[in-house]
Coordinates of C-alpha atoms and ligand atoms in Angstrom, one line a residue:
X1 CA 3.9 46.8 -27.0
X2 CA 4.2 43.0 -27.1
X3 CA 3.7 41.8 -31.4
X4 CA 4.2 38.5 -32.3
X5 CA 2.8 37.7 -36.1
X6 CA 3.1 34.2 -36.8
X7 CA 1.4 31.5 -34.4
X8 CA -0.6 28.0 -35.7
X9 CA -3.6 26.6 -33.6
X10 CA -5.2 23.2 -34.0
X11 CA -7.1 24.4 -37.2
X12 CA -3.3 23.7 -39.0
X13 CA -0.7 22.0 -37.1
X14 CA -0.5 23.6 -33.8
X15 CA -1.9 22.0 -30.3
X16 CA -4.4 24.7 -28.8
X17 CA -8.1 25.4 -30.7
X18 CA -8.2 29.5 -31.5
X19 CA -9.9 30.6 -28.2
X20 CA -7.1 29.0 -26.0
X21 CA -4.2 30.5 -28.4
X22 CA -5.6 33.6 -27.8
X23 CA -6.3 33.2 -23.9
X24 CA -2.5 31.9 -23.7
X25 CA -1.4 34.8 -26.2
X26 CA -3.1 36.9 -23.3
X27 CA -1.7 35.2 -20.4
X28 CA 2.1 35.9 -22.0
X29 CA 1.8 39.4 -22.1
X30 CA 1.4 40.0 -25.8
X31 CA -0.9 42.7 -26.5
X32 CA -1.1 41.9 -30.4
X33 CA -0.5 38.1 -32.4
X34 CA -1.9 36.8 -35.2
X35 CA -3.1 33.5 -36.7
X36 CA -1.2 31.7 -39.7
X37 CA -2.6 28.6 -39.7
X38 CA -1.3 26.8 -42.8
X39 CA -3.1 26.7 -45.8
X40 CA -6.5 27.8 -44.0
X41 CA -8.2 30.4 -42.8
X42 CA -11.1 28.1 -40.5
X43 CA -10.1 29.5 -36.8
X44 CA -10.5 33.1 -37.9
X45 CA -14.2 33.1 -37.0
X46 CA -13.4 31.4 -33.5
X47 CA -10.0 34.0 -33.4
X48 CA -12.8 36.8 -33.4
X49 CA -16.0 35.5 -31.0
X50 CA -13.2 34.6 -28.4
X51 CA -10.6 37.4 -28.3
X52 CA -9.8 38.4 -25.1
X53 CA -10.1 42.4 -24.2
X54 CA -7.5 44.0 -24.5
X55 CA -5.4 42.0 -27.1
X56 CA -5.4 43.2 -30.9
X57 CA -5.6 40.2 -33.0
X58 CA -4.3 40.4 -36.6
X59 CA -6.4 37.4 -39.3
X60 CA -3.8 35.8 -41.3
X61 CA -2.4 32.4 -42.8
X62 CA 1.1 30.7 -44.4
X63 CA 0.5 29.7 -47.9
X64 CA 2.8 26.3 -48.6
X65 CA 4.8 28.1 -51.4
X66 CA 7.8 26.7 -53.7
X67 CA 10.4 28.9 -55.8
X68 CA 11.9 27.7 -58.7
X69 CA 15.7 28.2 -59.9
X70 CA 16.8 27.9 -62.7
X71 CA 19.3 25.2 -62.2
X72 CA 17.9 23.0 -59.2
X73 CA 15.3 22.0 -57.8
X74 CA 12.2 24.0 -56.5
X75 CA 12.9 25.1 -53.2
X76 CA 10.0 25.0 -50.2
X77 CA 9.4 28.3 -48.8
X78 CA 6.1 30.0 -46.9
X79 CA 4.7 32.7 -47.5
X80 CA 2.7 34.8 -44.5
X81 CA -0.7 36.6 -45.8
X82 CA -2.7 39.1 -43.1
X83 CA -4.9 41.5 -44.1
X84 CA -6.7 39.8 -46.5
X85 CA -10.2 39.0 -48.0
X86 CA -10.7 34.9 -46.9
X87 CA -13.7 35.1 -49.4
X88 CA -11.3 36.3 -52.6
X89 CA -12.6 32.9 -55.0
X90 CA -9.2 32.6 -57.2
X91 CA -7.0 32.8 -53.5
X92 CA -9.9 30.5 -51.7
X93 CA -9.4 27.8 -54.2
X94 CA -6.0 27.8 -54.3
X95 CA -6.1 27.3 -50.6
X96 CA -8.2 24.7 -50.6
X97 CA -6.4 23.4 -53.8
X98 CA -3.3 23.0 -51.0
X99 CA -5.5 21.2 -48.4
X100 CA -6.2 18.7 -50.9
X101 CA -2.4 18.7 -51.4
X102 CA -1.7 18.0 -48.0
X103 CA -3.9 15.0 -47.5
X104 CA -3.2 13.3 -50.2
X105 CA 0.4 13.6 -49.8
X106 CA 0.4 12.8 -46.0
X107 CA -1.7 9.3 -46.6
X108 CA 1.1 8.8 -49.0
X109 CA 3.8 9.0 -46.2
X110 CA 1.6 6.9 -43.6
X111 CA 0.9 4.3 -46.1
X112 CA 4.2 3.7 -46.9
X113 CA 5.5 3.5 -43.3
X114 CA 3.1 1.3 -42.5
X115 CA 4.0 -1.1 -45.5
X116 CA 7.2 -1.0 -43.8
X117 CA 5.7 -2.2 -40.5
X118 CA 5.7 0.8 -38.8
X119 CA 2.3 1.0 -36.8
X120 CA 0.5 3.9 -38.0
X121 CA -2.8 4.0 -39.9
X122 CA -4.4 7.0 -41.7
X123 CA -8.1 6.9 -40.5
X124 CA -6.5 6.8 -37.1
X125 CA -4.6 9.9 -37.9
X126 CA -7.3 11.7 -39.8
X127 CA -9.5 11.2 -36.2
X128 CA -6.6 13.0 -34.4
X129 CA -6.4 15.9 -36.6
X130 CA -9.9 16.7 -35.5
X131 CA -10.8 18.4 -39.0
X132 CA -7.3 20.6 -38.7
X133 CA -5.2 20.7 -42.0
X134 CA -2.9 17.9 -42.2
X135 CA 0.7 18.2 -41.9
X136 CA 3.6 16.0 -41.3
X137 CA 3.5 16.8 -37.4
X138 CA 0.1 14.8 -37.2
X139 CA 2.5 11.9 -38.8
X140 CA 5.1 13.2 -35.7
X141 CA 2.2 12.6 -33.4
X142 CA 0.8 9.6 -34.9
X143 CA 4.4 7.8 -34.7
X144 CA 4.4 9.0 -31.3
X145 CA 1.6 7.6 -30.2
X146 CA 2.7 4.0 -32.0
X147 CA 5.7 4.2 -29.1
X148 CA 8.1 4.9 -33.1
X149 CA 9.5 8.0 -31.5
X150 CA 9.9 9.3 -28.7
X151 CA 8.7 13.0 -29.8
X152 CA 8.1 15.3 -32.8
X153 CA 11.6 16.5 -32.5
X154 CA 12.7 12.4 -33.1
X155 CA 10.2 11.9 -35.7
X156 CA 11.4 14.8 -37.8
X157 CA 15.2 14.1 -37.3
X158 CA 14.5 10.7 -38.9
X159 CA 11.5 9.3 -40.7
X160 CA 10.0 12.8 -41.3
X161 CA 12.9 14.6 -42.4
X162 CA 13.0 16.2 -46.1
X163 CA 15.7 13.6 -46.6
X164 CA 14.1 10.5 -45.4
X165 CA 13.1 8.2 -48.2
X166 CA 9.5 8.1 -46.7
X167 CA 9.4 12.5 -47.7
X168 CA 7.1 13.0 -50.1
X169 CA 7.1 16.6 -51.4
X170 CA 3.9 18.4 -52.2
X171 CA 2.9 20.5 -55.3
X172 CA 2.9 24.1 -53.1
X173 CA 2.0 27.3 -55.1
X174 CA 4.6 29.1 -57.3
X175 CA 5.2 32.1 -54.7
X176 CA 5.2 34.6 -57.5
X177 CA 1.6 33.6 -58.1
X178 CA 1.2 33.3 -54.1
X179 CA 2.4 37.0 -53.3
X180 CA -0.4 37.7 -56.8
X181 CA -2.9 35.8 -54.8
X182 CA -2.9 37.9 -51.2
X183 CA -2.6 40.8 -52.9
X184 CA -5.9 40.7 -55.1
X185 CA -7.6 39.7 -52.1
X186 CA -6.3 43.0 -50.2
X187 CA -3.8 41.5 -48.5
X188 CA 0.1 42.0 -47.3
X189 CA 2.0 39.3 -48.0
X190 CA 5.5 38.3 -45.8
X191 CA 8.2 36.1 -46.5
X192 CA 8.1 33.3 -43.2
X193 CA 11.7 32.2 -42.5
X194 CA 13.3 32.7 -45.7
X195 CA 16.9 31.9 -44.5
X196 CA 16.1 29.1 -41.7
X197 CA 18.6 26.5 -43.4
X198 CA 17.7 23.9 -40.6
X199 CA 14.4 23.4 -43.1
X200 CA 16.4 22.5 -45.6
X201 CA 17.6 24.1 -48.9
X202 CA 16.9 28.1 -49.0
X203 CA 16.7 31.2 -51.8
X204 CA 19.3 33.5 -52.3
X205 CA 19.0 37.0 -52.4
X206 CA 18.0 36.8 -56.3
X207 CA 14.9 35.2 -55.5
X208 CA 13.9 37.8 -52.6
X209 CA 14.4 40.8 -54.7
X210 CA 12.3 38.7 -57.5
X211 CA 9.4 38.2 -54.8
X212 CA 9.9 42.0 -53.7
X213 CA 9.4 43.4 -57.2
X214 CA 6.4 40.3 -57.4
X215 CA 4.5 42.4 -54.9
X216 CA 6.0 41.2 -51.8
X217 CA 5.5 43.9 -49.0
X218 CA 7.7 42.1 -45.6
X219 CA 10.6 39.9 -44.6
X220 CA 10.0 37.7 -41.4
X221 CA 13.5 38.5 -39.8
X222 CA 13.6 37.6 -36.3
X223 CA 12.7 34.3 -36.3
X224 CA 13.9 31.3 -33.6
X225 CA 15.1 29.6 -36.5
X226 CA 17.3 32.5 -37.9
X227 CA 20.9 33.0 -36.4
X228 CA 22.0 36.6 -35.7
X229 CA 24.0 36.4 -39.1
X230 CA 20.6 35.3 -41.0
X231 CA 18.8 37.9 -39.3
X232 CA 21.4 40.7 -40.2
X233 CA 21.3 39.7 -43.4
X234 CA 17.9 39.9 -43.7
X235 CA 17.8 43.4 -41.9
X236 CA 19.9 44.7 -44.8
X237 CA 18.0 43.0 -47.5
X238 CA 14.5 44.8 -45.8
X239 CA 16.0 48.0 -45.7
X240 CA 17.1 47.6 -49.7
X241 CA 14.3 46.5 -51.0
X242 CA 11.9 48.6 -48.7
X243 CA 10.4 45.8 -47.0
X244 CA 8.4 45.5 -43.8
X245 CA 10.5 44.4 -41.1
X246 CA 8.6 41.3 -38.6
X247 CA 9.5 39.1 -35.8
X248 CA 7.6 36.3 -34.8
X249 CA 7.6 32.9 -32.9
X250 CA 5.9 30.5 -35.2
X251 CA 4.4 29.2 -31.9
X252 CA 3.1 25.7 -32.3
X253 CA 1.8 24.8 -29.1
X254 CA 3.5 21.7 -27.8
X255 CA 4.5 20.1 -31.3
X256 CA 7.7 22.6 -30.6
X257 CA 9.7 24.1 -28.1
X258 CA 9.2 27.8 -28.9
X259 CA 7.1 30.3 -26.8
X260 CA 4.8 32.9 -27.5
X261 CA 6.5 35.8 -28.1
X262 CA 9.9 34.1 -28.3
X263 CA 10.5 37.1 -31.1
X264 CA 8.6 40.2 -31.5
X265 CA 7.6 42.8 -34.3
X266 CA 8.5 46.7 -33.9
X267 CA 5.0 48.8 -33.4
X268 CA 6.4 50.8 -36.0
X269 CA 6.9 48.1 -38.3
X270 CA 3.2 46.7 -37.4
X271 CA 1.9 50.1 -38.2
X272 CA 3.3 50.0 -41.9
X273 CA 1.9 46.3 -42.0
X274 CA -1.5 47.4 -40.8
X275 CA -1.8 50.5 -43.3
X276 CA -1.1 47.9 -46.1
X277 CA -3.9 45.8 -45.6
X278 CA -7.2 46.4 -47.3
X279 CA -9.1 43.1 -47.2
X280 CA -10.0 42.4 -43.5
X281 CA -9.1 44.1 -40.5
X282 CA -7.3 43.6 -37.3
X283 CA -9.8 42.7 -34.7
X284 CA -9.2 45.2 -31.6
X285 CA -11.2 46.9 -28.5
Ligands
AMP1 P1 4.6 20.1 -43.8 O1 4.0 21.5 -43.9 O2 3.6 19.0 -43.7 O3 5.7 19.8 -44.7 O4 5.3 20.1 -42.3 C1 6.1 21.2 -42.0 C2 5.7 21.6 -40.5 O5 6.4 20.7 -39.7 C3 6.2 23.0 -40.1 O6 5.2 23.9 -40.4 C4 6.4 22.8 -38.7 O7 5.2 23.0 -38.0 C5 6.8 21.4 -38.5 N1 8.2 21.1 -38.3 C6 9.2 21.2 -39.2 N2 10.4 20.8 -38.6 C7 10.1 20.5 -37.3 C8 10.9 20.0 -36.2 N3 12.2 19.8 -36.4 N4 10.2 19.8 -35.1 C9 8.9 20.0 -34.9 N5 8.1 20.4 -35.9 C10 8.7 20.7 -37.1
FE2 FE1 3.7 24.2 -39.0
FE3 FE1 6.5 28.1 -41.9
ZN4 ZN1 4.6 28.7 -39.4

């Protein structure tokens, strides 16, 4: 058994529309994945009319979350939901709350790289995203496509990066209130990449064991961005806090490098994750 739980398809930030994530889901082997579009849940009807046989596909979403020390800053993190009811009206609006978020926060960055001569425009962008929620790889693209950058990689090593002085931060849901949110509608909510430092600043263990007595039910562990030290820490911190162990490729399309399947969840693991989830259902033969 082939799992991987966290993929993105054109609806968010990723390159392939539902039914060729699936297809190519297919072609690697897998024989379950789910969709985590950011912020959305729009390709699950598409996810369902076009899954191939034979592959078990799990409805989900990352919800932009922040967490808040005491004594810095709030810190990004995102939190995985599966399982859940899309139709729950206080979790819907908070989604949609974050779309918003995201739009009006990206025309922010494009405006002011192109007051700096840069040559990107935002109704040119918007027409690329075909309808798909906005994040700063359409900015990646969109710079790519004014001959800025070379490639995404480029665009978020420089003028996208959370340290470049065009970043604009976004006003992402307390996660407290986020892990609240997908469990009233059913849900089982994971923490994505919570020790991927290469995204910047990250929580300490305080903070997970916070979340985990929040209603948190699973730590993402093996993830591409997680060293083997990260990921054993993480191990430990699952086993402590009885937490659902995943693994997971955050597969983009091309707007990364990572495969399909580059990590994979334990069937055992999946099984605990299913048997949480009361507010949709995996869609299987
Ligand atoms: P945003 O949610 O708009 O702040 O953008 C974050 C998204 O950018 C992540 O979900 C990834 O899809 C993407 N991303 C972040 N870092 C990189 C990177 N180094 N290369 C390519 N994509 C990245
Ligand atoms: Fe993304
Ligand atoms: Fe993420
Ligand atoms: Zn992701």
């Amino acid at each position: 058994m082939r799992i991987d739980l966290h993929t993105h398809s054109s609806v968010s930030d990723g390159t392939d529309d539902p039914a060729a994530l699936l297809a190519a889901a297919r072609a690697a082997g897998l024989d379950v994945v789910a969709l985590t579009d950011h912020d959305t849940t729009a390709g699950w009807a598409a996810a369902e009319e076009h899954r191939p046989a034979g592959l078990t596909v799990v409805p989900g979403m990352e919800l932009s979350c922040r967490w808040f020390p005491l004594d810095q800053p709030p810190v990004s993190v995102h939190l995985l939901g599966y399982l859940f009811d899309p139709l729950h009206p206080a979790f819907a609006a908070e989604r949609a709350r974050l779309r918003d978020e995201r739009l009006s926060r990206a025309e922010r960055i494009v405006q002011a790289l192109a007051a700096d001569g840069y040559p990107v425009s935002w109704p040119e962008l918007v027409e690329h995203a075909g309808g798909g929620v906005v994040g700063r790889p359409h900015v990646a693209r969109a710079l790519v496509r004014a001959g800025v950058v070379a490639g995404v990689e480029q665009a978020f090593a420089g003028l996208l990066h959370h340290r470049s002085p065009y970043y604009v931060s976004k006003a992402d849901t307390d996660v407290r209130q986020g892990i609240a949110l997908v469990r009233a509608a059913g849900g089982v909510p994971v923490f994505a990449h919570g020790l991927a430092t290469k995204r910047g600043r990250v929580v300490g263990d305080e903070a997970i064991a916070a979340m985990a007595a929040a209603g948190l039910l699973g730590l993402e562990v093996d993830h591409p961005d997680h060293t083997a030290k990260q990921r054993a820490h993480l191990r430990g911190l699952a086993a402590d806090l009885d937490l659902v162990v995943t693994g997971s490729s955050d597969h983009h399309g091309t707007n990364k490098q990572t495969p399909l399947g580059a990590c994979t969840t334990d069937p055992e693991q999946f099984e605990r994750l299913v048997a949480a989830g009361t507010g949709a259902a995996p869609w299987r033969d």
